[in-house]
Amino acid sequence: MQLPILLDRESRIPLQRQLFDSIRRMVLTRGLRPGDRLPASRGLAKALDVSRVTVSLAYDQLTAEGYLHARRGSGTFVSTQIPDALAEAHGRSLPRAAQARVRVSKYADRLQAEPAVGHVPSGAIDLSCFAPDFDRFPMAEWRRTLSRRLRSSGRLLFQYAGDAYGYEPLRQAIATYVAKSRAIHCTAAQVLIVSGSQQALDLCARVLIDEEDSVSIEKPGYPGTHGVFRAHGARVHTVPVDRDGIVVRRLKPGARVIYTTPSHQFPTGASMSIARRMQLIDWARQHGSMLIEDDYDSEYRYHGAPLPALYGLAADVPVVYIGTFSKVMYPGIRLGYLIATNSLAHRFAAAKWMMDRHSSLLEQMALADFIKEGHLERHVRRMRRLYHQRRMALVSALDQHFGEAAEILGDQAGMHILVRFRNLEGEPDPARDGVRLTSASKYYVSDAPANEYVMGFTAVTERALREGVARLCRAWSHPRAKGSLGGGQFYGEITLPHK
Ligand SMILES: Cc1ncc(COP(=O)(O)O)c(C=O)c1O
């Protein structure tokens, strides 16, 4: 490792002292991190054109003061026990210019910090997680597919792809898939590979709206969408959701873009009825609005045939369709897709090219093979069966322990349900109660009800789901409730029953 050290040979400060100060500063400002290995004294002396003794003496002094420690036979390392107080004191003594608040863009100011993901103590059951079950991922096939691509693709892998659209065979595979499963008829030229739905949403904000434009989103809804449009300076309106999806008559004229999750509304799980879909398309046509259809988990549907996508139903209203591989593969793959009309797809591709050129080629190529060879379809089929069992285990445990005190929504599809508990409030403490539950309140921009929880069932075994619900019941020590549930007309406007 080369250290960025400049020695001033004109200075009256001895070289050994200058070296000591430079390395000390790097340790305190974390340019060198605890455990980092320092260059050997001979190498550093040569690089800085000083004697080896100068370096050895500086290292010795840093070691004596606790900044470094030497391990016999393996070298000199940054100490793992630099007192924080020392680093903080150093921060306070930094020149003012370095500490002055930097003026950032309005965009940066409007970004909101993601809420920290709570720690799950060991032994606690996490009922809030709705990630795929990574242990069931067909790792052997995926590893083989990736290695084959690594071996066979040669220089193609190392170069920029010629355009931002993504790997053509993958786009072709997606066009074929959505035609079959979502009644979307498009060509590969209309499919843009993106780094997850989140990037698709960001591209929508860049391509479709200007500051102060009005955007309608669902309430409760996906915070990733709200965050993107807010950061880009849109005026974001929230629209309530009922059992049929977004409530069209509550939309405000002037919305340039309407964002919706019709297959499995996030987080209520409502599946938008055909009548509501047609009503939404009519409204968008009359008011000159565009639709963004986020189809994030439609592959997991447990009852009945999937309803056709808005994209396929809306002949004369522009719809941008977004899909992701985060749920059927894993979120770390950062691959998703956006489907739009030819001319819009071209605009999106231009924005993607400006943003990051294109998504990583190796994963795109391997994914195209994975789909072509039927691995993905087999995996989804297997997971659908597994998740279906788990979903039933969760629903029946809730029913057994809470009866009508737990109203379950959105259990026909997806990877989570929304549970509205009656007369029960306050999150259990995972350390004390052995179960973690997180409130759905973060999905409401305002006026969140206190008793709604998103519960995931895909990454937890049936046994753990049952045990988790039993622990929940003990935590709330609530006997099976009797009587019917209250509740408002809209999920966004629920009236809470009180204890
Ligand atoms: C509504 C919605 N859209 C999209 C995603 C997935 O985002 P990404 O594809 O960026 O991982 C999620 C993830 O939970 C989601 O809930």
Short mmCIF file of C-alpha atoms and ligand atoms in Angstrom, two decimals:
data_model
loop_
_atom_site.label_atom_id
_atom_site.label_comp_id
_atom_site.label_asym_id
_atom_site.label_seq_id
_atom_site.Cartn_x
_atom_site.Cartn_y
_atom_site.Cartn_z
CA MET A 1 0.00 0.00 0.00
CA GLN A 2 1.30 3.49 -0.89
CA LEU A 3 0.62 6.13 1.75
CA PRO A 4 -0.22 9.64 0.51
CA ILE A 5 2.54 11.39 2.51
CA LEU A 6 4.30 14.58 1.47
CA LEU A 7 7.49 15.50 3.30
CA ASP A 8 8.73 19.08 3.27
CA ARG A 9 12.47 18.98 2.99
CA GLU A 10 12.72 22.77 3.39
CA SER A 11 10.97 22.66 6.76
CA ARG A 12 12.77 22.88 10.05
CA ILE A 13 10.59 20.08 11.39
CA PRO A 14 12.62 16.86 11.25
CA LEU A 15 11.52 14.30 8.62
CA GLN A 16 10.89 11.68 11.31
CA ARG A 17 8.48 14.09 13.09
CA GLN A 18 6.71 14.97 9.83
CA LEU A 19 6.26 11.28 9.12
CA PHE A 20 4.95 10.66 12.64
CA ASP A 21 2.44 13.54 12.30
CA SER A 22 1.22 12.42 8.88
CA ILE A 23 0.55 8.83 9.92
CA ARG A 24 -1.03 9.92 13.23
CA ARG A 25 -3.38 12.27 11.34
CA MET A 26 -4.35 9.50 8.94
CA VAL A 27 -5.14 7.18 11.83
CA LEU A 28 -7.27 9.79 13.61
CA THR A 29 -9.21 10.78 10.50
CA ARG A 30 -9.70 7.11 9.59
CA GLY A 31 -7.75 7.39 6.36
CA LEU A 32 -5.99 4.44 7.93
CA ARG A 33 -8.49 2.20 9.67
CA PRO A 34 -8.01 0.00 12.75
CA GLY A 35 -6.33 -3.24 11.67
CA ASP A 36 -4.89 -1.79 8.42
CA ARG A 37 -1.38 -2.97 7.71
CA LEU A 38 1.32 -0.34 7.19
CA PRO A 39 3.92 -0.64 4.45
CA ALA A 40 7.18 -2.29 5.48
CA SER A 41 9.71 0.28 6.69
CA ARG A 42 12.12 -0.57 3.88
CA GLY A 43 9.44 -0.02 1.19
CA LEU A 44 8.15 3.21 2.70
CA ALA A 45 11.68 4.57 3.12
CA LYS A 46 12.35 3.88 -0.53
CA ALA A 47 9.05 5.43 -1.68
CA LEU A 48 9.67 8.59 0.39
CA ASP A 49 13.38 8.69 -0.34
CA VAL A 50 14.37 8.80 3.33
CA SER A 51 16.53 6.48 5.37
CA ARG A 52 15.00 3.32 6.78
CA VAL A 53 15.96 4.49 10.28
CA THR A 54 13.74 7.58 9.87
CA VAL A 55 10.74 5.36 9.14
CA SER A 56 11.58 2.85 11.88
CA LEU A 57 11.86 5.59 14.47
CA ALA A 58 8.54 7.13 13.42
CA TYR A 59 6.86 3.68 13.58
CA ASP A 60 8.43 3.05 17.01
CA GLN A 61 7.09 6.29 18.41
CA LEU A 62 3.60 5.70 16.96
CA THR A 63 3.67 2.23 18.49
CA ALA A 64 4.78 3.57 21.86
CA GLU A 65 1.88 6.06 21.82
CA GLY A 66 -0.65 3.34 20.97
CA TYR A 67 -1.49 4.30 17.37
CA LEU A 68 0.25 1.27 15.86
CA HIS A 69 1.18 -2.14 17.03
CA ALA A 70 3.80 -4.47 15.65
CA ARG A 71 3.16 -8.17 15.18
CA ARG A 72 6.34 -10.12 15.11
CA GLY A 73 6.91 -11.69 11.72
CA SER A 74 3.81 -10.19 10.11
CA GLY A 75 4.31 -6.41 10.14
CA THR A 76 3.01 -3.19 11.65
CA PHE A 77 -0.73 -2.51 11.94
CA VAL A 78 -3.02 0.32 12.96
CA SER A 79 -4.09 -0.31 16.51
CA THR A 80 -7.64 -1.57 16.96
CA GLN A 81 -7.97 0.39 20.17
CA ILE A 82 -7.64 4.03 19.23
CA PRO A 83 -9.71 5.74 21.89
CA ASP A 84 -12.73 7.47 20.31
CA ALA A 85 -12.09 10.42 22.59
CA LEU A 86 -8.76 10.92 20.87
CA ALA A 87 -10.34 10.83 17.41
CA GLU A 88 -13.10 13.21 18.53
CA ALA A 89 -10.64 15.61 20.11
CA HIS A 90 -8.75 15.57 16.84
CA GLY A 91 -11.98 16.32 14.96
CA ARG A 92 -12.58 19.36 17.17
CA SER A 93 -9.11 20.66 16.44
CA LEU A 94 -9.47 20.39 12.64
CA PRO A 95 -9.11 23.70 10.85
CA ARG A 96 -12.39 25.55 10.58
CA ALA A 97 -12.61 25.27 6.80
CA ALA A 98 -12.67 21.49 7.03
CA GLN A 99 -15.54 21.61 9.53
CA ALA A 100 -17.61 24.33 7.87
CA ARG A 101 -21.02 23.13 6.71
CA VAL A 102 -20.93 22.50 3.02
CA ARG A 103 -23.82 23.95 1.08
CA VAL A 104 -25.53 21.05 -0.64
CA SER A 105 -28.14 20.93 -3.38
CA LYS A 106 -31.88 21.15 -2.75
CA TYR A 107 -32.01 17.54 -3.90
CA ALA A 108 -29.58 16.48 -1.16
CA ASP A 109 -31.51 18.49 1.42
CA ARG A 110 -34.74 16.78 0.47
CA LEU A 111 -33.31 13.27 0.84
CA GLN A 112 -34.54 11.61 3.98
CA ALA A 113 -32.41 9.21 5.97
CA GLU A 114 -33.64 5.64 5.70
CA PRO A 115 -34.93 4.45 9.08
CA ALA A 116 -32.32 2.20 10.66
CA VAL A 117 -33.11 -1.51 10.47
CA GLY A 118 -33.54 -2.76 14.02
CA HIS A 119 -31.21 -5.43 15.34
CA VAL A 120 -32.77 -8.85 15.90
CA PRO A 121 -31.27 -10.48 19.01
CA SER A 122 -30.22 -14.10 18.53
CA GLY A 123 -33.07 -16.46 19.31
CA ALA A 124 -35.73 -13.87 18.49
CA ILE A 125 -38.13 -14.63 15.65
CA ASP A 126 -38.33 -11.89 13.05
CA LEU A 127 -41.92 -11.59 11.91
CA SER A 128 -41.20 -8.35 10.10
CA CYS A 129 -38.88 -9.75 7.44
CA PHE A 130 -40.33 -10.32 3.98
CA ALA A 131 -37.15 -11.13 2.10
CA PRO A 132 -36.91 -14.31 0.02
CA ASP A 133 -35.71 -17.45 1.82
CA PHE A 134 -32.06 -17.31 0.81
CA ASP A 135 -31.40 -20.84 2.09
CA ARG A 136 -33.71 -22.19 -0.61
CA PHE A 137 -32.05 -20.32 -3.44
CA PRO A 138 -30.65 -22.75 -6.06
CA MET A 139 -27.08 -21.67 -5.37
CA ALA A 140 -25.41 -24.58 -7.16
CA GLU A 141 -27.16 -23.82 -10.47
CA TRP A 142 -26.55 -20.08 -10.12
CA ARG A 143 -22.88 -20.61 -9.34
CA ARG A 144 -22.53 -22.90 -12.36
CA THR A 145 -24.29 -20.39 -14.62
CA LEU A 146 -22.11 -17.52 -13.42
CA SER A 147 -18.87 -19.51 -13.76
CA ARG A 148 -19.78 -20.66 -17.24
CA ARG A 149 -20.34 -17.04 -18.26
CA LEU A 150 -17.09 -15.97 -16.63
CA ARG A 151 -15.22 -18.63 -18.56
CA SER A 152 -16.88 -18.15 -21.92
CA SER A 153 -17.61 -14.46 -22.34
CA GLY A 154 -14.04 -13.29 -22.83
CA ARG A 155 -13.51 -9.62 -23.50
CA LEU A 156 -17.22 -8.91 -23.81
CA LEU A 157 -17.45 -8.90 -20.03
CA PHE A 158 -14.81 -6.23 -19.58
CA GLN A 159 -16.07 -3.66 -22.01
CA TYR A 160 -18.87 -1.11 -21.80
CA ALA A 161 -21.99 -2.44 -23.46
CA GLY A 162 -22.77 -0.38 -26.54
CA ASP A 163 -25.93 1.12 -25.02
CA ALA A 164 -27.80 1.49 -21.75
CA TYR A 165 -30.70 -0.83 -22.57
CA GLY A 166 -29.06 -3.95 -21.20
CA TYR A 167 -28.21 -7.42 -22.45
CA GLU A 168 -30.47 -8.16 -25.42
CA PRO A 169 -31.20 -11.87 -24.67
CA LEU A 170 -32.27 -10.92 -21.13
CA ARG A 171 -34.57 -8.21 -22.46
CA GLN A 172 -35.98 -10.73 -24.94
CA ALA A 173 -36.57 -13.25 -22.14
CA ILE A 174 -38.39 -10.58 -20.10
CA ALA A 175 -40.57 -9.56 -23.07
CA THR A 176 -41.57 -13.23 -23.54
CA TYR A 177 -42.19 -13.68 -19.79
CA VAL A 178 -44.44 -10.62 -19.37
CA ALA A 179 -46.45 -11.54 -22.47
CA LYS A 180 -47.24 -14.93 -20.93
CA SER A 181 -47.74 -13.95 -17.31
CA ARG A 182 -48.89 -10.32 -17.35
CA ALA A 183 -50.62 -9.91 -20.76
CA ILE A 184 -48.08 -7.26 -21.71
CA HIS A 185 -47.20 -7.25 -25.38
CA CYS A 186 -43.96 -5.47 -26.07
CA THR A 187 -40.72 -5.97 -27.94
CA ALA A 188 -37.25 -6.23 -26.39
CA ALA A 189 -36.67 -2.68 -27.65
CA GLN A 190 -39.18 -1.46 -25.07
CA VAL A 191 -37.46 -3.22 -22.16
CA LEU A 192 -34.71 -1.42 -20.24
CA ILE A 193 -32.65 -3.34 -17.69
CA VAL A 194 -32.21 -1.27 -14.53
CA SER A 195 -30.45 -1.72 -11.20
CA GLY A 196 -33.59 -2.73 -9.30
CA SER A 197 -37.01 -1.05 -9.18
CA GLN A 198 -35.53 1.74 -7.14
CA GLN A 199 -33.49 2.89 -10.10
CA ALA A 200 -36.55 2.58 -12.34
CA LEU A 201 -38.40 4.93 -9.98
CA ASP A 202 -35.52 7.36 -9.99
CA LEU A 203 -35.45 7.30 -13.78
CA CYS A 204 -39.22 7.97 -13.80
CA ALA A 205 -38.66 11.03 -11.63
CA ARG A 206 -35.89 12.29 -13.93
CA VAL A 207 -37.68 11.59 -17.20
CA LEU A 208 -41.31 12.32 -16.34
CA ILE A 209 -41.44 15.17 -13.87
CA ASP A 210 -40.09 18.65 -13.24
CA GLU A 211 -39.84 20.38 -9.86
CA GLU A 212 -43.26 21.34 -8.47
CA ASP A 213 -45.05 18.82 -10.71
CA SER A 214 -47.76 16.95 -8.94
CA VAL A 215 -47.34 13.20 -8.34
CA SER A 216 -49.94 10.95 -6.69
CA ILE A 217 -48.87 7.97 -4.64
CA GLU A 218 -50.72 5.46 -2.50
CA LYS A 219 -51.27 5.84 1.25
CA PRO A 220 -50.10 3.70 2.87
CA GLY A 221 -47.43 3.11 0.28
CA TYR A 222 -43.87 2.27 -0.60
CA PRO A 223 -41.46 4.76 1.02
CA GLY A 224 -38.93 4.29 -1.80
CA THR A 225 -41.38 5.97 -4.17
CA HIS A 226 -42.22 8.86 -1.89
CA GLY A 227 -38.52 9.44 -1.19
CA VAL A 228 -37.57 9.56 -4.86
CA PHE A 229 -40.29 11.96 -5.98
CA ARG A 230 -39.89 14.19 -2.96
CA ALA A 231 -36.13 14.42 -3.50
CA HIS A 232 -36.68 15.40 -7.11
CA GLY A 233 -38.86 18.29 -6.00
CA ALA A 234 -42.29 16.93 -6.93
CA ARG A 235 -45.40 17.90 -5.00
CA VAL A 236 -46.40 14.49 -3.67
CA HIS A 237 -50.07 13.81 -2.91
CA THR A 238 -51.14 10.72 -1.09
CA VAL A 239 -54.28 8.90 -2.11
CA PRO A 240 -56.07 6.41 0.18
CA VAL A 241 -56.32 2.74 -0.66
CA ASP A 242 -59.26 0.43 -0.06
CA ARG A 243 -59.84 -3.25 -0.72
CA ASP A 244 -59.79 -2.66 -4.49
CA GLY A 245 -56.59 -0.61 -4.51
CA ILE A 246 -56.02 3.12 -4.96
CA VAL A 247 -59.29 5.06 -4.52
CA VAL A 248 -59.67 6.72 -7.90
CA ARG A 249 -62.30 9.24 -6.84
CA ARG A 250 -59.83 10.63 -4.30
CA LEU A 251 -57.26 11.49 -6.98
CA LYS A 252 -56.67 15.19 -7.50
CA PRO A 253 -56.84 16.60 -11.04
CA GLY A 254 -53.45 17.87 -12.15
CA ALA A 255 -51.48 14.75 -11.21
CA ARG A 256 -48.84 14.37 -13.87
CA VAL A 257 -47.95 10.89 -12.70
CA ILE A 258 -49.88 8.35 -10.63
CA TYR A 259 -47.84 5.59 -8.99
CA THR A 260 -49.58 2.38 -8.05
CA THR A 261 -48.91 -1.27 -7.06
CA PRO A 262 -52.02 -2.97 -8.51
CA SER A 263 -51.05 -6.66 -8.24
CA HIS A 264 -50.41 -6.56 -4.51
CA GLN A 265 -50.73 -3.09 -3.08
CA PHE A 266 -47.80 -2.26 -0.84
CA PRO A 267 -48.32 -2.70 2.07
CA THR A 268 -52.06 -3.51 2.35
CA GLY A 269 -51.84 -6.34 -0.16
CA ALA A 270 -55.04 -5.26 -1.96
CA SER A 271 -55.33 -6.66 -5.46
CA MET A 272 -56.77 -4.00 -7.76
CA SER A 273 -60.04 -5.24 -9.28
CA ILE A 274 -60.58 -5.08 -13.02
CA ALA A 275 -63.32 -2.47 -12.52
CA ARG A 276 -60.91 -0.29 -10.51
CA ARG A 277 -58.19 -0.77 -13.12
CA MET A 278 -60.50 0.45 -15.86
CA GLN A 279 -61.67 3.35 -13.67
CA LEU A 280 -58.05 4.38 -13.06
CA ILE A 281 -57.17 4.18 -16.75
CA ASP A 282 -60.26 6.28 -17.64
CA TRP A 283 -59.34 8.85 -15.02
CA ALA A 284 -55.76 9.06 -16.30
CA ARG A 285 -57.01 9.48 -19.87
CA GLN A 286 -59.43 12.25 -18.91
CA HIS A 287 -56.87 14.13 -16.84
CA GLY A 288 -53.81 13.60 -19.02
CA SER A 289 -51.92 11.67 -16.32
CA MET A 290 -49.35 8.94 -16.76
CA LEU A 291 -49.36 5.72 -14.76
CA ILE A 292 -46.43 3.97 -13.12
CA GLU A 293 -47.23 0.33 -12.40
CA ASP A 294 -44.86 -1.25 -9.85
CA ASP A 295 -45.30 -5.02 -10.09
CA TYR A 296 -42.75 -5.94 -7.44
CA ASP A 297 -44.00 -9.36 -6.28
CA SER A 298 -46.73 -10.52 -8.67
CA GLU A 299 -44.98 -13.88 -9.24
CA TYR A 300 -46.25 -15.03 -5.86
CA ARG A 301 -49.97 -15.35 -6.26
CA TYR A 302 -51.68 -18.10 -4.28
CA HIS A 303 -55.27 -18.02 -5.52
CA GLY A 304 -56.82 -17.56 -8.93
CA ALA A 305 -55.28 -16.29 -12.13
CA PRO A 306 -53.30 -13.05 -12.06
CA LEU A 307 -55.19 -10.03 -13.32
CA PRO A 308 -53.85 -8.43 -16.52
CA ALA A 309 -51.39 -5.61 -15.95
CA LEU A 310 -52.51 -1.99 -16.36
CA TYR A 311 -49.87 -1.76 -19.06
CA GLY A 312 -51.72 -4.28 -21.24
CA LEU A 313 -55.18 -2.86 -20.48
CA ALA A 314 -54.39 0.78 -21.17
CA ALA A 315 -54.22 1.11 -24.92
CA ASP A 316 -54.24 4.90 -25.07
CA VAL A 317 -52.81 5.94 -21.70
CA PRO A 318 -49.05 5.92 -21.19
CA VAL A 319 -48.01 3.38 -18.57
CA VAL A 320 -44.50 2.67 -17.33
CA TYR A 321 -44.30 -0.89 -16.05
CA ILE A 322 -41.64 -1.81 -13.46
CA GLY A 323 -40.55 -5.33 -12.47
CA THR A 324 -37.74 -6.56 -10.24
CA PHE A 325 -35.61 -9.66 -9.66
CA SER A 326 -35.22 -8.74 -5.97
CA LYS A 327 -38.05 -11.03 -4.93
CA VAL A 328 -37.63 -13.99 -7.28
CA MET A 329 -33.82 -14.00 -7.14
CA TYR A 330 -32.40 -11.87 -4.30
CA PRO A 331 -32.26 -8.10 -3.68
CA GLY A 332 -28.45 -7.93 -3.83
CA ILE A 333 -28.55 -8.80 -7.53
CA ARG A 334 -29.78 -5.25 -8.21
CA LEU A 335 -31.54 -6.12 -11.44
CA GLY A 336 -34.98 -5.07 -12.52
CA TYR A 337 -36.69 -3.82 -15.67
CA LEU A 338 -38.74 -0.98 -16.97
CA ILE A 339 -41.12 -1.31 -19.90
CA ALA A 340 -42.41 1.70 -21.80
CA THR A 341 -43.41 2.77 -25.31
CA ASN A 342 -40.54 2.83 -27.84
CA SER A 343 -40.06 6.58 -27.70
CA LEU A 344 -40.24 6.75 -23.90
CA ALA A 345 -37.91 3.74 -23.55
CA HIS A 346 -35.39 5.71 -25.59
CA ARG A 347 -35.63 8.62 -23.12
CA PHE A 348 -35.21 6.28 -20.18
CA ALA A 349 -32.18 4.69 -21.83
CA ALA A 350 -30.62 8.12 -22.34
CA ALA A 351 -31.14 8.93 -18.64
CA LYS A 352 -29.76 5.55 -17.55
CA TRP A 353 -26.69 6.07 -19.77
CA MET A 354 -26.10 9.42 -18.10
CA MET A 355 -26.60 7.92 -14.65
CA ASP A 356 -24.46 4.77 -14.71
CA ARG A 357 -24.04 3.68 -18.36
CA HIS A 358 -25.61 0.25 -17.84
CA SER A 359 -26.08 -2.45 -15.22
CA SER A 360 -23.36 -5.05 -14.63
CA LEU A 361 -23.09 -7.39 -17.62
CA LEU A 362 -22.01 -10.59 -15.89
CA GLU A 363 -25.20 -10.89 -13.83
CA GLN A 364 -27.38 -9.92 -16.78
CA MET A 365 -25.82 -12.59 -18.99
CA ALA A 366 -25.99 -15.25 -16.30
CA LEU A 367 -29.60 -14.34 -15.53
CA ALA A 368 -30.54 -14.67 -19.21
CA ASP A 369 -29.07 -18.20 -19.17
CA PHE A 370 -30.73 -18.99 -15.85
CA ILE A 371 -34.11 -18.04 -17.31
CA LYS A 372 -33.52 -19.80 -20.65
CA GLU A 373 -32.53 -23.04 -18.94
CA GLY A 374 -35.71 -22.96 -16.84
CA HIS A 375 -33.97 -22.58 -13.46
CA LEU A 376 -35.79 -19.39 -12.52
CA GLU A 377 -39.23 -20.75 -13.40
CA ARG A 378 -38.54 -23.92 -11.38
CA HIS A 379 -37.28 -21.90 -8.43
CA VAL A 380 -40.32 -19.60 -8.46
CA ARG A 381 -42.65 -22.60 -8.70
CA ARG A 382 -40.95 -24.23 -5.70
CA MET A 383 -40.94 -21.01 -3.69
CA ARG A 384 -44.59 -20.36 -4.47
CA ARG A 385 -45.47 -23.74 -2.93
CA LEU A 386 -43.25 -23.12 0.09
CA TYR A 387 -44.45 -19.56 0.68
CA HIS A 388 -48.05 -20.71 0.28
CA GLN A 389 -47.53 -23.21 3.15
CA ARG A 390 -45.85 -20.60 5.31
CA ARG A 391 -48.53 -18.04 4.59
CA MET A 392 -51.18 -20.55 5.72
CA ALA A 393 -49.18 -21.32 8.87
CA LEU A 394 -48.98 -17.62 9.75
CA VAL A 395 -52.62 -16.91 9.00
CA SER A 396 -53.88 -19.91 10.96
CA ALA A 397 -51.61 -19.13 13.94
CA LEU A 398 -52.94 -15.57 14.00
CA ASP A 399 -56.45 -16.87 13.80
CA GLN A 400 -55.83 -19.39 16.58
CA HIS A 401 -54.23 -16.90 18.97
CA PHE A 402 -56.01 -13.66 18.16
CA GLY A 403 -59.25 -14.64 16.42
CA GLU A 404 -61.11 -11.57 15.33
CA ALA A 405 -58.70 -9.31 17.16
CA ALA A 406 -56.39 -9.71 14.16
CA GLU A 407 -57.74 -8.53 10.82
CA ILE A 408 -55.61 -9.98 8.03
CA LEU A 409 -55.27 -8.19 4.72
CA GLY A 410 -53.53 -9.03 1.47
CA ASP A 411 -52.92 -12.74 1.99
CA GLN A 412 -53.82 -13.81 -1.53
CA ALA A 413 -50.44 -12.89 -2.96
CA GLY A 414 -46.96 -11.66 -2.25
CA MET A 415 -44.52 -12.16 0.58
CA HIS A 416 -46.16 -10.31 3.46
CA ILE A 417 -49.54 -9.62 4.97
CA LEU A 418 -50.87 -6.57 6.74
CA VAL A 419 -52.35 -7.28 10.14
CA ARG A 420 -54.55 -4.83 11.93
CA PHE A 421 -54.73 -5.73 15.61
CA ARG A 422 -57.73 -4.66 17.53
CA ASN A 423 -57.23 -3.16 20.96
CA LEU A 424 -53.52 -4.00 20.91
CA GLU A 425 -50.83 -1.43 20.62
CA GLY A 426 -47.09 -1.09 21.17
CA GLU A 427 -44.39 -3.13 19.53
CA PRO A 428 -43.11 -6.11 21.47
CA ASP A 429 -39.50 -5.89 22.59
CA PRO A 430 -37.46 -8.54 20.70
CA ALA A 431 -34.92 -8.87 23.52
CA ARG A 432 -37.60 -9.43 26.16
CA ASP A 433 -40.37 -11.12 24.18
CA GLY A 434 -38.28 -13.10 21.68
CA VAL A 435 -40.23 -11.81 18.69
CA ARG A 436 -39.75 -8.84 16.42
CA LEU A 437 -42.60 -7.02 14.77
CA THR A 438 -42.46 -3.69 13.03
CA SER A 439 -45.24 -1.26 12.67
CA ALA A 440 -46.67 -0.33 9.29
CA SER A 441 -46.54 3.31 10.40
CA LYS A 442 -43.48 4.02 8.26
CA TYR A 443 -45.61 3.41 5.18
CA TYR A 444 -47.90 6.32 6.01
CA VAL A 445 -46.66 9.80 5.21
CA SER A 446 -48.83 11.08 8.07
CA ASP A 447 -51.61 10.01 10.44
CA ALA A 448 -50.40 6.44 10.79
CA PRO A 449 -52.62 4.13 12.77
CA ALA A 450 -50.89 2.62 15.80
CA ASN A 451 -52.03 -0.94 15.46
CA GLU A 452 -51.04 -2.08 11.98
CA TYR A 453 -48.12 -4.38 11.28
CA VAL A 454 -46.57 -5.76 8.13
CA MET A 455 -45.77 -9.40 8.74
CA GLY A 456 -43.51 -11.37 6.44
CA PHE A 457 -43.79 -15.14 6.07
CA THR A 458 -41.32 -16.05 3.35
CA ALA A 459 -38.03 -16.19 5.24
CA VAL A 460 -39.29 -17.91 8.40
CA THR A 461 -40.12 -21.62 8.78
CA GLU A 462 -43.68 -22.71 9.54
CA ARG A 463 -42.63 -23.78 13.03
CA ALA A 464 -40.97 -20.45 13.75
CA LEU A 465 -44.00 -18.58 12.40
CA ARG A 466 -46.28 -20.47 14.78
CA GLU A 467 -43.91 -19.95 17.69
CA GLY A 468 -43.49 -16.26 16.81
CA VAL A 469 -47.25 -15.68 16.88
CA ALA A 470 -47.52 -17.55 20.20
CA ARG A 471 -44.79 -15.31 21.65
CA LEU A 472 -46.58 -12.27 20.31
CA CYS A 473 -49.72 -13.38 22.02
CA ARG A 474 -47.86 -13.88 25.30
CA ALA A 475 -46.18 -10.48 24.90
CA TRP A 476 -49.52 -8.79 24.60
CA SER A 477 -51.10 -11.36 26.99
CA HIS A 478 -54.27 -11.02 25.12
CA PRO A 479 -57.05 -13.57 25.33
CA ARG A 480 -58.81 -14.55 22.13
CA ALA A 481 -60.97 -11.55 21.36
CA LYS A 482 -64.62 -11.73 20.56
CA GLY A 483 -66.82 -9.47 18.53
CA SER A 484 -66.51 -7.78 15.21
CA LEU A 485 -63.82 -5.45 14.02
CA GLY A 486 -64.15 -1.72 13.64
CA GLY A 487 -62.22 0.30 11.12
CA GLY A 488 -62.62 3.12 8.66
CA GLN A 489 -63.58 2.95 5.06
CA PHE A 490 -60.09 3.56 3.71
CA TYR A 491 -56.81 2.14 4.93
CA GLY A 492 -55.46 5.66 4.85
CA GLU A 493 -58.27 6.92 7.04
CA ILE A 494 -58.80 4.21 9.58
CA THR A 495 -60.58 5.05 12.82
CA LEU A 496 -58.88 3.28 15.65
CA PRO A 497 -60.80 1.46 18.31
CA HIS A 498 -59.43 2.30 21.77
CA LYS A 499 -58.71 0.05 24.70
C1 LIG B 1 -43.40 -1.67 -3.65
C2 LIG B 1 -41.99 -2.16 -3.87
N1 LIG B 1 -41.39 -1.90 -5.03
C3 LIG B 1 -40.15 -2.36 -5.26
C4 LIG B 1 -39.45 -3.10 -4.33
C5 LIG B 1 -38.10 -3.69 -4.66
O1 LIG B 1 -37.16 -2.77 -4.90
P1 LIG B 1 -35.80 -3.14 -5.64
O2 LIG B 1 -36.14 -3.79 -6.95
O3 LIG B 1 -35.15 -1.80 -5.83
O4 LIG B 1 -35.03 -4.05 -4.76
C6 LIG B 1 -40.02 -3.35 -3.12
C7 LIG B 1 -39.24 -4.07 -2.10
O5 LIG B 1 -39.68 -4.40 -1.05
C8 LIG B 1 -41.32 -2.88 -2.88
O6 LIG B 1 -41.92 -3.15 -1.73
#
